[in-house]
CSV table of C-alpha atoms in Angstrom, one decimal:
chain,number,residue,atom,x,y,z
B,1,MET,CA,7.5,-22.5,-18.1
B,2,CYS,CA,3.3,-22.4,-18.1
B,3,LEU,CA,2.1,-25.8,-18.7
B,4,GLY,CA,-1.3,-26.0,-20.0
B,5,VAL,CA,-3.2,-27.5,-16.9
B,6,PRO,CA,-6.0,-28.9,-17.0
B,7,GLY,CA,-9.2,-29.1,-14.3
B,8,GLN,CA,-12.8,-29.5,-14.0
B,9,VAL,CA,-15.4,-27.2,-14.2
B,10,THR,CA,-17.6,-27.5,-11.6
B,11,GLN,CA,-19.9,-23.3,-12.4
B,12,VAL,CA,-20.0,-22.2,-15.4
B,13,ASP,CA,-21.5,-18.5,-14.9
B,14,GLY,CA,-21.2,-17.6,-18.6
B,15,LEU,CA,-18.2,-17.0,-19.7
B,16,THR,CA,-16.1,-17.7,-16.9
B,17,ALA,CA,-16.0,-20.4,-15.0
B,18,ASP,CA,-15.5,-22.3,-11.5
B,19,VAL,CA,-13.0,-24.7,-11.6
B,20,ASP,CA,-11.7,-27.3,-9.9
B,21,PHE,CA,-7.5,-28.0,-9.7
B,22,TRP,CA,-7.0,-30.8,-7.1
B,23,GLY,CA,-8.6,-29.3,-5.1
B,24,VAL,CA,-7.8,-26.0,-5.7
B,25,GLU,CA,-10.7,-23.9,-7.2
B,26,LYS,CA,-10.1,-21.0,-9.3
B,27,GLU,CA,-12.1,-18.3,-12.3
B,28,VAL,CA,-10.7,-19.1,-15.3
B,29,ARG,CA,-12.6,-17.7,-19.0
B,30,LEU,CA,-14.2,-20.0,-21.1
B,31,ASP,CA,-13.6,-16.8,-24.4
B,32,THR,CA,-11.0,-19.2,-25.3
B,33,VAL,CA,-11.9,-22.9,-25.0
B,34,ASP,CA,-13.1,-24.8,-28.6
B,35,GLU,CA,-16.0,-26.5,-27.7
B,36,PRO,CA,-19.0,-25.4,-25.1
B,37,VAL,CA,-18.8,-26.4,-21.8
B,38,GLU,CA,-21.1,-26.9,-18.7
B,39,PRO,CA,-20.2,-28.1,-15.3
B,40,GLY,CA,-18.1,-31.5,-15.0
B,41,ASP,CA,-16.8,-31.2,-18.0
B,42,TYR,CA,-12.5,-31.4,-17.9
B,43,ILE,CA,-11.4,-27.9,-19.5
B,44,LEU,CA,-6.7,-27.3,-20.0
B,45,ASN,CA,-5.7,-23.8,-18.0
B,46,HIS,CA,-3.5,-21.7,-19.9
B,47,VAL,CA,-2.7,-18.3,-18.2
B,48,GLY,CA,-6.0,-18.2,-16.6
B,49,PHE,CA,-8.4,-19.0,-20.4
B,50,ALA,CA,-9.7,-22.7,-21.0
B,51,ILE,CA,-8.3,-22.8,-24.6
B,52,ARG,CA,-9.5,-26.8,-25.6
B,53,ARG,CA,-12.9,-28.9,-23.6
B,54,ILE,CA,-10.9,-32.2,-22.8
B,55,PRO,CA,-12.7,-35.3,-24.3
B,56,GLU,CA,-13.5,-37.6,-21.8
B,57,SER,CA,-11.5,-40.8,-23.6
B,58,GLU,CA,-8.6,-38.7,-22.3
B,59,ILE,CA,-9.0,-36.9,-18.9
B,60,ASP,CA,-7.8,-40.0,-17.6
B,61,GLU,CA,-4.2,-40.2,-18.7
B,62,THR,CA,-4.5,-35.7,-19.2
B,63,LEU,CA,-4.6,-36.2,-15.1
B,64,THR,CA,-3.1,-38.9,-14.6
B,65,LEU,CA,0.5,-36.9,-16.4
B,66,TYR,CA,-0.5,-34.7,-14.4
B,67,GLU,CA,-0.7,-35.8,-10.8
B,68,SER,CA,2.3,-38.0,-11.3
B,69,MET,CA,4.8,-34.7,-13.0
B,70,MET,CA,2.8,-33.1,-9.4
B,71,GLY,CA,4.8,-35.8,-7.1
B,72,GLY,CA,8.4,-35.1,-7.9
B,73,GLY,CA,11.0,-35.1,-6.4
B,74,PRO,CA,12.0,-31.4,-4.3
B,75,ASP,CA,13.2,-30.8,-7.7
B,76,ASP,CA,11.3,-30.9,-9.8
B,77,MET,CA,11.0,-27.9,-12.1
B,78,LEU,CA,8.0,-29.7,-13.5
B,79,ARG,CA,6.4,-30.4,-10.8
B,80,GLU,CA,7.1,-26.4,-9.2
B,81,ASP,CA,5.5,-24.7,-12.3
B,82,LEU,CA,2.2,-26.7,-12.0
B,83,ILE,CA,1.8,-26.1,-8.5
B,84,ASP,CA,2.5,-22.4,-9.7
B,85,GLU,CA,-0.1,-22.4,-12.1
B,86,VAL,CA,-1.8,-23.9,-10.2
B,87,GLU,CA,-2.0,-21.8,-7.5
B,88,ALA,CA,-1.7,-18.6,-9.8
B,89,ALA,CA,1.1,-17.5,-8.3
B,90,GLY,CA,2.1,-15.1,-11.1
B,91,SER,CA,3.0,-17.6,-14.0
B,92,THR,CA,5.9,-17.4,-16.7
B,93,PRO,CA,3.8,-16.6,-20.6
B,94,SER,CA,4.2,-18.1,-23.1
B,95,ALA,CA,2.9,-20.3,-25.6
B,96,SER,CA,5.0,-23.8,-23.9
B,97,GLY,CA,2.8,-26.6,-22.0
B,98,ALA,CA,1.0,-27.8,-23.9
B,99,PRO,CA,-0.1,-31.6,-22.1
B,100,PRO,CA,-1.5,-34.3,-23.3
B,101,GLY,CA,-5.5,-32.9,-23.9
B,102,ASP,CA,-7.5,-33.6,-27.1
B,103,GLU,CA,-8.0,-34.0,-30.0
B,104,GLY,CA,-11.3,-31.7,-30.1
B,105,ALA,CA,-13.9,-31.3,-33.0
B,106,GLU,CA,-11.5,-33.4,-34.9
B,107,PRO,CA,-11.3,-36.4,-34.9
B,108,ALA,CA,-7.2,-37.6,-34.3
B,109,ASP,CA,-5.5,-36.9,-37.8
B,110,ALA,CA,-2.2,-38.7,-37.5
B,111,GLU,CA,-1.2,-41.3,-35.0
B,112,ASP,CA,-0.7,-41.9,-31.7
B,113,ALA,CA,2.1,-42.3,-30.1
B,114,GLU,CA,1.5,-46.4,-29.9
B,115,ASP,CA,0.3,-45.7,-33.3
B,116,LEU,CA,3.6,-44.1,-35.0
B,117,LEU,CA,6.5,-47.2,-33.3
B,118,GLU,CA,4.1,-49.4,-35.3
B,119,GLU,CA,4.1,-48.0,-38.2
B,120,LEU,CA,8.1,-46.9,-37.7
B,121,ASP,CA,8.5,-51.3,-36.6
B,122,ILE,CA,10.0,-50.5,-32.8
B,123,ASP,CA,9.0,-53.4,-31.8
B,124,VAL,CA,8.4,-52.4,-28.0
N,1,MET,CA,22.4,-48.0,-28.8
N,2,SER,CA,21.2,-50.4,-25.1
N,3,ASP,CA,24.4,-50.7,-23.6
N,4,ARG,CA,23.1,-46.2,-22.5
N,5,GLU,CA,21.5,-45.3,-19.7
N,6,PRO,CA,18.1,-45.5,-20.4
N,7,VAL,CA,15.3,-42.3,-20.0
N,8,PRO,CA,17.3,-40.6,-16.5
N,9,GLY,CA,13.8,-39.2,-15.0
N,10,GLY,CA,11.8,-41.4,-16.1
N,11,PRO,CA,9.7,-43.0,-15.1
N,12,THR,CA,8.5,-40.8,-12.6
N,13,GLY,CA,8.7,-42.3,-8.8
N,14,GLY,CA,5.9,-39.5,-8.1
N,15,VAL,CA,1.9,-39.2,-6.8
N,16,ALA,CA,-0.2,-42.8,-8.1
N,17,GLY,CA,-2.7,-40.3,-10.8
N,18,PRO,CA,-6.2,-40.8,-10.1
N,19,SER,CA,-6.1,-44.3,-12.4
N,20,ASP,CA,-2.2,-45.6,-12.0
N,21,GLY,CA,0.2,-44.5,-13.6
N,22,GLU,CA,0.6,-46.8,-16.6
N,23,ASN,CA,-0.1,-44.0,-18.9
N,24,VAL,CA,2.3,-41.9,-17.5
N,25,LEU,CA,4.5,-44.8,-17.9
N,26,GLU,CA,4.3,-45.5,-21.5
N,27,PHE,CA,5.4,-42.4,-22.3
N,28,ARG,CA,8.3,-42.5,-20.1
N,29,ASP,CA,9.5,-45.8,-20.9
N,30,PRO,CA,13.0,-46.4,-20.2
N,31,GLU,CA,13.6,-49.6,-23.2
N,32,LYS,CA,10.5,-47.4,-26.6
N,33,ALA,CA,13.0,-44.7,-25.5
N,34,ASP,CA,15.9,-46.9,-26.5
N,35,ALA,CA,15.0,-48.0,-29.1
N,36,LEU,CA,13.2,-44.8,-31.4
N,37,ALA,CA,17.2,-43.4,-30.2
N,38,GLN,CA,18.4,-46.5,-31.8
N,39,ARG,CA,16.5,-45.8,-34.5
N,40,ALA,CA,17.5,-42.0,-34.9
N,41,GLU,CA,20.6,-43.1,-35.5
N,42,GLU,CA,20.2,-45.7,-37.5
N,43,LEU,CA,17.9,-42.7,-39.8
N,44,VAL,CA,21.0,-40.5,-39.2
N,45,ALA,CA,23.7,-42.9,-40.6
N,46,ASP,CA,21.6,-43.6,-43.5
N,47,ILE,CA,21.4,-39.9,-44.5
N,48,ASP,CA,23.9,-38.7,-46.4
N,49,ALA,CA,25.4,-35.9,-45.0
N,50,ASP,CA,27.9,-35.6,-41.1
N,51,GLU,CA,25.6,-33.6,-39.9
N,52,VAL,CA,22.4,-33.5,-39.5
N,53,SER,CA,20.0,-30.0,-37.3
N,54,ILE,CA,17.0,-29.8,-36.1
N,55,MET,CA,15.6,-27.6,-34.2
N,56,HIS,CA,12.7,-27.7,-31.5
N,57,VAL,CA,11.5,-24.1,-31.3
N,58,CYS,CA,10.1,-24.4,-27.6
N,59,GLY,CA,11.1,-23.9,-24.1
N,60,SER,CA,9.6,-27.2,-23.5
N,61,HIS,CA,11.0,-28.8,-25.4
N,62,GLU,CA,14.8,-27.7,-24.0
N,63,GLN,CA,13.3,-28.2,-20.8
N,64,SER,CA,12.2,-32.6,-21.1
N,65,ILE,CA,15.5,-32.2,-23.4
N,66,ALA,CA,17.6,-30.8,-21.0
N,67,LYS,CA,15.6,-32.8,-18.1
N,68,PHE,CA,15.8,-36.1,-19.2
N,69,GLY,CA,19.4,-36.4,-20.5
N,70,LEU,CA,17.5,-37.2,-24.0
N,71,ARG,CA,20.9,-35.4,-25.4
N,72,SER,CA,22.6,-39.0,-24.6
N,73,MET,CA,20.9,-40.8,-25.5
N,74,LEU,CA,21.4,-38.9,-29.9
N,75,PRO,CA,23.4,-40.1,-32.0
N,76,ASP,CA,26.8,-38.1,-33.0
N,77,GLY,CA,25.8,-36.9,-36.1
N,78,LEU,CA,21.5,-35.7,-34.4
N,79,ASP,CA,22.4,-32.3,-34.0
N,80,LEU,CA,19.4,-31.1,-31.9
N,81,ARG,CA,19.4,-27.2,-31.5
N,82,MET,CA,17.7,-24.5,-29.4
N,83,GLY,CA,15.4,-22.3,-31.4
N,84,PRO,CA,13.5,-18.9,-30.7
N,85,GLY,CA,11.2,-20.8,-28.6
N,86,CYS,CA,10.9,-18.1,-25.8
N,87,PRO,CA,8.7,-15.9,-25.5
N,88,VAL,CA,10.2,-13.4,-22.5
N,89,CYS,CA,13.9,-14.1,-23.8
N,90,VAL,CA,12.9,-12.2,-27.5
N,91,THR,CA,10.8,-9.6,-25.3
N,92,ASP,CA,13.2,-7.6,-26.7
N,93,MET,CA,14.8,-5.2,-24.8
N,94,PRO,CA,12.9,-1.2,-26.5
N,95,GLU,CA,9.6,-3.1,-25.5
N,96,VAL,CA,11.2,-4.2,-21.1
N,97,ASP,CA,11.8,0.0,-21.7
N,98,GLU,CA,8.6,1.1,-22.8
N,99,ALA,CA,7.1,-1.3,-19.5
N,100,VAL,CA,9.4,0.5,-17.8
N,101,ALA,CA,9.2,4.1,-18.5
N,102,LEU,CA,5.4,3.5,-18.1
N,103,ALA,CA,6.3,2.7,-14.7
N,104,ASN,CA,8.5,5.1,-13.6
N,105,ALA,CA,5.8,7.5,-14.8
N,106,GLY,CA,3.5,6.8,-12.4
N,107,LEU,CA,0.9,3.8,-14.1
N,108,THR,CA,0.2,0.9,-12.9
N,109,ILE,CA,1.9,-1.9,-14.8
N,110,THR,CA,1.0,-5.7,-14.8
N,111,THR,CA,2.7,-8.3,-16.3
N,112,TYR,CA,3.8,-12.5,-15.9
N,113,GLY,CA,6.0,-13.5,-13.3
N,114,ASP,CA,9.0,-14.2,-15.8
N,115,MET,CA,8.6,-10.2,-17.5
N,116,LEU,CA,9.9,-8.3,-13.8
N,117,HIS,CA,13.2,-9.5,-13.9
N,118,VAL,CA,13.9,-9.8,-17.8
N,119,PRO,CA,17.0,-6.9,-18.4
N,120,GLY,CA,15.7,-3.3,-20.3
N,121,THR,CA,18.6,-0.3,-22.0
N,122,ALA,CA,19.5,0.6,-18.3
N,123,ALA,CA,16.5,-1.5,-15.6
N,124,SER,CA,14.2,-4.4,-16.0
N,125,LEU,CA,10.0,-4.6,-14.0
N,126,SER,CA,11.5,-5.2,-11.0
N,127,ASP,CA,13.9,-2.4,-10.4
N,128,ALA,CA,11.3,0.4,-11.4
N,129,ARG,CA,9.2,-1.6,-8.6
N,130,ALA,CA,11.8,-1.7,-6.4
N,131,ALA,CA,12.6,2.6,-7.8
N,132,GLY,CA,9.1,2.8,-5.9
N,133,ALA,CA,7.2,2.5,-9.5
N,134,ASP,CA,3.4,0.2,-8.7
N,135,VAL,CA,4.7,-3.0,-11.0
N,136,ARG,CA,2.1,-6.3,-10.1
N,137,VAL,CA,2.4,-10.1,-11.5
N,138,VAL,CA,-0.3,-11.1,-12.9
N,139,TYR,CA,-2.0,-14.6,-13.4
N,140,SER,CA,-3.6,-13.7,-15.9
N,141,ALA,CA,-5.0,-11.1,-18.6
N,142,ALA,CA,-8.2,-11.4,-17.0
N,143,GLU,CA,-6.9,-10.4,-12.9
N,144,ALA,CA,-5.4,-7.5,-14.8
N,145,VAL,CA,-8.7,-5.9,-15.3
N,146,ASP,CA,-9.6,-6.9,-12.0
N,147,ILE,CA,-6.4,-4.6,-11.4
N,148,ALA,CA,-8.4,-1.8,-13.5
N,149,GLU,CA,-11.8,-2.2,-11.8
N,150,GLY,CA,-10.6,-1.7,-8.8
N,151,THR,CA,-9.0,1.5,-9.1
N,152,ASP,CA,-9.6,5.1,-11.3
N,153,ASP,CA,-6.1,4.5,-11.9
N,154,ASP,CA,-4.6,3.7,-15.6
N,155,VAL,CA,-3.4,-0.2,-15.7
N,156,VAL,CA,-1.7,-1.4,-18.4
N,157,PHE,CA,-1.0,-5.7,-18.8
N,158,PHE,CA,2.5,-5.0,-20.7
N,159,ALA,CA,1.1,-8.3,-23.9
N,160,THR,CA,3.8,-10.8,-24.1
N,161,GLY,CA,4.0,-14.1,-24.7
N,162,PHE,CA,3.0,-16.6,-29.1
N,163,GLU,CA,-0.6,-17.4,-29.8
N,164,THR,CA,-1.3,-19.0,-27.1
N,165,THR,CA,-1.3,-15.9,-24.4
N,166,ALA,CA,-2.0,-13.7,-27.8
N,167,ALA,CA,-5.1,-15.3,-28.0
N,168,PRO,CA,-6.9,-14.8,-24.5
N,169,THR,CA,-5.6,-10.6,-24.2
N,170,ALA,CA,-7.6,-11.0,-26.7
N,171,ALA,CA,-10.3,-11.8,-25.2
N,172,ILE,CA,-9.1,-9.4,-22.4
N,173,VAL,CA,-9.7,-6.2,-25.3
N,174,ARG,CA,-13.2,-7.8,-27.2
N,175,ASP,CA,-15.3,-8.0,-24.2
N,176,ASP,CA,-15.1,-3.9,-23.1
N,177,PRO,CA,-12.5,-3.8,-20.4
N,178,PRO,CA,-12.7,0.2,-18.2
N,179,GLU,CA,-11.4,2.8,-19.9
N,180,ASN,CA,-8.7,3.1,-17.4
N,181,PHE,CA,-7.1,-0.4,-18.8
N,182,TRP,CA,-4.6,0.0,-21.5
N,183,VAL,CA,-2.2,-2.5,-24.0
N,184,LEU,CA,1.1,-2.9,-24.0
N,185,SER,CA,1.6,-5.2,-26.7
N,186,ALA,CA,5.1,-7.6,-27.5
N,187,HIS,CA,3.4,-11.1,-27.9
N,188,LYS,CA,5.0,-12.1,-30.8
N,189,TYR,CA,3.8,-15.3,-33.7
N,190,VAL,CA,6.6,-17.9,-33.7
N,191,PRO,CA,6.2,-18.9,-37.9
N,192,PRO,CA,7.7,-15.6,-39.9
N,193,ALA,CA,11.0,-15.9,-36.6
N,194,MET,CA,10.6,-19.9,-38.2
N,195,GLU,CA,11.1,-18.7,-41.0
N,196,VAL,CA,13.9,-15.9,-41.1
N,197,VAL,CA,15.8,-18.9,-38.6
N,198,ALA,CA,15.2,-21.2,-41.0
N,199,ALA,CA,16.4,-18.8,-44.5
N,200,MET,CA,20.0,-18.0,-41.8
N,201,PRO,CA,22.9,-19.7,-43.4
N,202,GLU,CA,24.5,-20.3,-40.3
N,203,THR,CA,21.8,-21.7,-38.7
N,204,ASP,CA,21.9,-24.0,-41.0
N,205,VAL,CA,18.3,-26.5,-40.1
N,206,ASP,CA,17.4,-29.7,-41.7
N,207,GLY,CA,14.2,-29.5,-39.2
N,208,PHE,CA,11.7,-28.6,-37.2
N,209,LEU,CA,10.8,-29.7,-33.7
N,210,ALA,CA,7.0,-27.5,-33.9
N,211,ALA,CA,5.8,-26.9,-30.6
N,212,GLY,CA,3.2,-28.9,-29.7
N,213,ASN,CA,1.7,-25.9,-27.9
N,214,ALA,CA,1.3,-23.2,-30.3
N,215,ALA,CA,0.0,-25.7,-32.4
N,216,THR,CA,-3.0,-26.7,-30.0
N,217,ILE,CA,-4.2,-22.7,-31.2
N,218,THR,CA,-3.2,-23.1,-34.1
N,219,GLY,CA,-3.8,-26.1,-36.2
N,220,TRP,CA,-0.6,-28.2,-37.7
N,221,GLY,CA,-1.7,-27.2,-40.5
N,222,LEU,CA,-0.7,-23.6,-40.7
N,223,PHE,CA,3.0,-25.1,-41.1
N,224,GLU,CA,2.1,-26.7,-44.9
N,225,GLU,CA,3.3,-23.3,-46.4
N,226,LEU,CA,5.9,-22.5,-43.6
N,227,VAL,CA,7.8,-26.4,-45.2
N,228,ASP,CA,6.8,-24.9,-48.6
N,229,GLU,CA,8.8,-21.6,-48.0
N,230,THR,CA,11.9,-23.0,-46.0
N,231,ASP,CA,11.7,-26.4,-47.6
N,232,THR,CA,12.2,-28.2,-44.9
N,233,PRO,CA,10.4,-30.1,-42.8
N,234,ILE,CA,8.4,-29.6,-39.9
N,235,THR,CA,6.9,-32.3,-37.0
N,236,VAL,CA,4.9,-30.8,-34.7
N,237,GLY,CA,5.7,-32.8,-30.7
N,238,GLY,CA,4.6,-33.5,-27.7
N,239,PHE,CA,6.8,-32.9,-23.9
N,240,GLU,CA,7.6,-36.4,-23.0
N,241,PRO,CA,10.5,-37.5,-23.6
N,242,LEU,CA,8.5,-40.1,-25.8
N,243,ASP,CA,6.8,-37.5,-27.4
N,244,ILE,CA,10.2,-36.0,-28.5
N,245,LEU,CA,11.7,-39.1,-29.3
N,246,ALA,CA,8.9,-40.6,-31.6
N,247,GLY,CA,8.5,-36.8,-33.1
N,248,LEU,CA,12.6,-37.0,-33.9
N,249,VAL,CA,12.8,-40.7,-34.8
N,250,VAL,CA,9.4,-39.3,-37.7
N,251,LEU,CA,11.2,-35.7,-38.7
N,252,LEU,CA,14.3,-37.5,-39.1
N,253,ARG,CA,12.9,-40.3,-41.8
N,254,ASP,CA,11.6,-37.4,-43.5
N,255,ILE,CA,14.5,-35.6,-43.5
N,256,ARG,CA,16.3,-38.9,-44.8
N,257,ASP,CA,13.7,-39.8,-47.1
N,258,GLY,CA,13.0,-36.7,-48.3
N,259,GLU,CA,10.4,-35.7,-48.0
N,260,VAL,CA,9.8,-31.8,-47.7
N,261,THR,CA,6.3,-32.2,-45.8
N,262,VAL,CA,4.0,-31.3,-42.0
N,263,ARG,CA,3.8,-33.7,-39.6
N,264,ASN,CA,1.2,-34.8,-36.7
N,265,ALA,CA,3.3,-35.9,-34.1
N,266,TYR,CA,1.5,-35.4,-31.0
N,267,PRO,CA,-1.6,-35.6,-32.7
N,268,ARG,CA,-3.1,-36.9,-28.8
N,269,CYS,CA,-3.3,-32.7,-28.0
N,270,VAL,CA,-3.0,-31.2,-32.1
N,271,THR,CA,-5.9,-30.9,-34.6
N,272,GLU,CA,-4.7,-30.5,-38.1
N,273,ARG,CA,-7.0,-27.1,-37.8
N,274,GLY,CA,-6.8,-26.2,-33.9
N,275,ASN,CA,-9.0,-23.8,-31.8
N,276,GLU,CA,-10.6,-22.1,-33.9
N,277,PRO,CA,-12.7,-19.8,-32.5
N,278,ALA,CA,-9.6,-18.2,-30.5
N,279,GLN,CA,-7.7,-18.1,-33.5
N,280,ASN,CA,-11.1,-16.0,-35.1
N,281,GLN,CA,-10.3,-14.2,-32.1
N,282,LEU,CA,-6.9,-13.0,-32.0
N,283,TRP,CA,-6.7,-11.5,-35.4
N,284,ASP,CA,-9.7,-10.1,-35.2
N,285,VAL,CA,-7.8,-7.9,-32.4
N,286,PHE,CA,-4.2,-7.9,-33.5
N,287,THR,CA,-2.5,-7.9,-36.8
N,288,THR,CA,1.1,-8.7,-37.2
N,289,GLU,CA,4.1,-6.1,-38.0
N,290,SER,CA,7.4,-6.3,-38.6
N,291,GLY,CA,10.3,-6.1,-36.0
N,292,GLU,CA,12.9,-7.5,-33.7
N,293,TRP,CA,13.0,-10.8,-31.7
N,294,ARG,CA,16.1,-10.0,-29.2
N,295,GLY,CA,19.2,-10.2,-29.8
N,296,ILE,CA,17.9,-12.6,-33.0
N,297,ALA,CA,16.6,-10.4,-35.7
N,298,HIS,CA,14.3,-8.2,-37.0
N,299,ILE,CA,11.9,-9.9,-38.9
N,300,PRO,CA,8.6,-9.6,-40.4
N,301,ASP,CA,5.0,-9.9,-39.8
N,302,ALA,CA,6.0,-11.3,-36.2
N,303,ASN,CA,5.2,-9.3,-33.5
N,304,LEU,CA,1.4,-8.8,-33.1
N,305,VAL,CA,-0.2,-4.7,-32.5
N,306,LEU,CA,-3.6,-4.3,-31.8
N,307,GLN,CA,-6.1,-3.0,-35.4
N,308,ASP,CA,-7.1,0.5,-35.2
N,309,GLU,CA,-10.5,-0.3,-34.2
N,310,TYR,CA,-8.8,-1.3,-30.6
N,311,ALA,CA,-6.5,2.0,-30.7
N,312,HIS,CA,-8.5,2.6,-27.4
N,313,VAL,CA,-7.1,0.1,-25.4
N,314,ASN,CA,-3.1,0.6,-27.0
N,315,ALA,CA,-1.2,1.5,-24.5
N,316,ARG,CA,1.2,3.4,-27.4
N,317,GLU,CA,-2.1,5.0,-28.7
N,318,GLN,CA,-2.8,6.4,-25.5
N,319,PHE,CA,0.4,7.8,-23.6
N,320,GLU,CA,3.5,9.6,-24.8
N,321,ILE,CA,6.3,6.6,-23.9
N,322,ASP,CA,9.6,8.5,-23.4
N,323,THR,CA,12.2,5.4,-22.9
N,324,ALA,CA,14.7,8.5,-23.3
N,325,SER,CA,15.5,8.4,-19.8
N,326,LEU,CA,16.5,4.9,-19.7
N,327,ALA,CA,20.8,4.9,-21.6
N,328,ALA,CA,21.9,2.9,-19.9
N,329,SER,CA,25.6,3.8,-17.9
N,330,ASP,CA,27.3,0.7,-18.5
N,331,SER,CA,26.3,-2.1,-20.9
N,332,SER,CA,29.3,-3.8,-21.5
N,333,LEU,CA,27.9,-7.1,-19.8
N,334,VAL,CA,24.6,-6.8,-21.4
N,335,ASP,CA,27.4,-6.5,-25.2
N,336,ASP,CA,28.7,-9.6,-23.9
N,337,CYS,CA,25.4,-11.1,-23.9
N,338,ILE,CA,25.1,-14.4,-26.3
N,339,CYS,CA,21.6,-15.1,-25.9
N,340,GLY,CA,20.9,-13.5,-29.3
N,341,ASP,CA,22.3,-16.6,-30.9
N,342,ILE,CA,21.3,-19.0,-28.3
N,343,MET,CA,18.0,-18.1,-29.5
N,344,ALA,CA,19.1,-18.6,-33.5
N,345,GLY,CA,20.7,-21.9,-32.7
N,346,ARG,CA,23.9,-20.7,-33.1
N,347,ALA,CA,26.0,-21.4,-29.5
N,348,ASP,CA,25.3,-23.1,-26.8
N,349,PRO,CA,25.1,-21.2,-23.5
N,350,THR,CA,28.6,-22.7,-22.2
N,351,ASP,CA,30.4,-20.9,-25.9
N,352,CYS,CA,29.4,-17.5,-23.5
N,353,ASP,CA,32.2,-16.9,-20.5
N,354,MET,CA,29.5,-14.9,-19.1
N,355,PHE,CA,28.0,-18.4,-18.6
N,356,GLY,CA,26.9,-19.3,-14.4
N,357,GLU,CA,29.9,-16.5,-13.6
N,358,GLU,CA,28.2,-13.2,-13.5
N,359,CYS,CA,25.1,-14.1,-15.4
N,360,THR,CA,23.0,-16.3,-12.8
N,361,PRO,CA,19.3,-16.7,-12.5
N,362,GLU,CA,19.3,-15.2,-9.3
N,363,ASP,CA,21.1,-12.2,-11.6
N,364,PRO,CA,20.6,-12.5,-14.3
N,365,VAL,CA,22.5,-11.0,-17.7
N,366,GLY,CA,20.2,-11.5,-20.4
N,367,ALA,CA,16.9,-13.1,-20.5
N,368,CYS,CA,17.9,-16.6,-21.4
N,369,MET,CA,18.4,-17.3,-18.2
N,370,VAL,CA,14.9,-15.6,-16.4
N,371,SER,CA,12.7,-17.7,-18.3
N,372,SER,CA,12.1,-21.2,-17.1
N,373,GLU,CA,12.0,-21.6,-20.3
N,374,GLY,CA,15.2,-19.8,-20.9
N,375,THR,CA,17.6,-22.1,-22.3
N,376,CYS,CA,20.7,-21.0,-20.4
N,377,LYS,CA,18.2,-20.8,-17.3
N,378,ILE,CA,17.5,-24.8,-18.3
N,379,TRP,CA,21.6,-25.6,-18.8
N,380,HIS,CA,22.1,-24.1,-15.6
N,381,GLU,CA,19.5,-26.1,-13.5
N,382,TYR,CA,20.0,-29.9,-15.6
N,383,GLY,CA,23.5,-29.6,-17.7
N,384,GLY,CA,22.9,-29.5,-21.7
N,385,ARG,CA,25.0,-31.4,-23.8
N,386,PRO,CA,27.0,-33.8,-21.7
N,387,ASP,CA,30.3,-34.6,-22.3
N,388,LEU,CA,30.4,-38.1,-23.2
C-alpha cells in the first residue's frame, strides 16, 4: 500500500523541496502539488511527489492520525507501510492511501464525518 | 447490534500524536462504529432486496475492512465486495513480460517495489534479476531519472499504478528527462474499469464505494458521468473505519431512496474538482487506449499510454520488445488462478483451491497475493469474511 504521508517542508529549490518526515529528511518533487508551498508548510507526499498542500486547519489531525499508525503493533501492516513510505524503501505504486488531508483551495463541499453522523440522526 | 464486538484494533494503543490523539480515536470510536453499523442494518432492512451488494474499488479499503474486522459488524443482507482496486494486481501479464524482455535484453529496469514479484507469463522481474538482469526498485519516478542521469546505459521506468502515480510520471516526462531515460507505461485509469465491472451481470453491484485517494487527484465531480452511465450510485469514502462505515451508510441511504447520484463522504480530503494542476499534467502526457486488466476484462479507454508528442521517451516506440521467448513452460497454476474473478467481485480468495496452499505471499501464483493491496494477501494476513 502506498499511503500519502504528510511532512513539513524545510527548504524549497524550484520544483524540489526538502521535507521532514518525523525526523527523516527526504527530497520531494513539487510538480504535482495543487498550491505553491514554502518552508514551514505541510504537504502530502505520494511516491516522492507532493499531491496536496495541507491546510493549517488540518495539520494537527493529519499528523496525529499518522503518528498513531506508526505506533501500532509489530504486525500492523499500516505501520509497516508507513515506515516504508517514510524511509523510501521501495514503495508500492498505487492510487491508494489518501490520508485525511486537505480541502485544498476549495471550501469543504460536503459534510465532514461529524456532520454526516448528525445528518443521519445517529446519536453518538 | 450493540452486542457485537466493537471495532477490533481500534482505538489504537499507539504512540500519541503531537496533540493527544483524540482526532484519531474519533475515527475509530467503537460506539460510533456500532451506531453506524446499526444504521446500516436498518437501511438494508428497508431496501426491498434479498441482498444489497456494494463494491469498493481500493486495496486500502479492503485492508482497513479486513484489519478492523468491519465485515463482522455489517448486516447479513449486505455484501461488501472487492473490486479492481489494486494497481499491481491489474497490471496485465504481457505488460510484465515486456518489462522482463527489456531487462533480459540488457536494459536497466526501474520500478516500484511490489512489481518485482508479480508473475509474468514465465518470469517476474525478480526472476530476471536473479538471472543477472539489472532491475532496480525505486521509490519515485524522479529516482528513476536520477539513475538515468548517472549512467550512459538505457534506463526504463516500468510505470504502474492508477491516477495518483500516473500524475508523477507525467511530471517527469514533461521535465526534459535525459536521452537514455524511457517510460514503459502500464498506468491505468480507474473509472472505465468501474463502468465495465458494474455492467457485468454476475457482478450485480448496487453501489460503489469509490477510492478517496484517486479522487484526491481527480475530484469527486468526475464520478457524476459514471453514475449516469452505470445507473449506480457512488460514494467517495476514506480509509479509517468510521470513514468506511459512514460511506457505506450514505451509499445505502441512496440505494434505499433510489437516488442515483455521487456523494462525497471524505470531504476532509476530496473536493469536487480535485488537484487540477496534476490532472492537467496527466492528460497532457497520457491518453487512454483500450486494453486488458489482468483477469478482469478488456476495458475500453482505461490504459494510459504516452501521447505521440512524447514518443521520444516511449520505450515501446524505441525498442523492439520481444516477448515471444517468454512462453511459460508450465502455466497450470496460473490457469487455475482466480484473481480476475476476485477483482471483479465474483469470488472470494477462499474460493480458490490454491489460497494459502500453493499460493502464499512467499510464493505467489497470482498478483493478488503479491501486493499489500491485493485481496488475497490481505485475507492471508487478516482473514476476510468471518464466519459468525
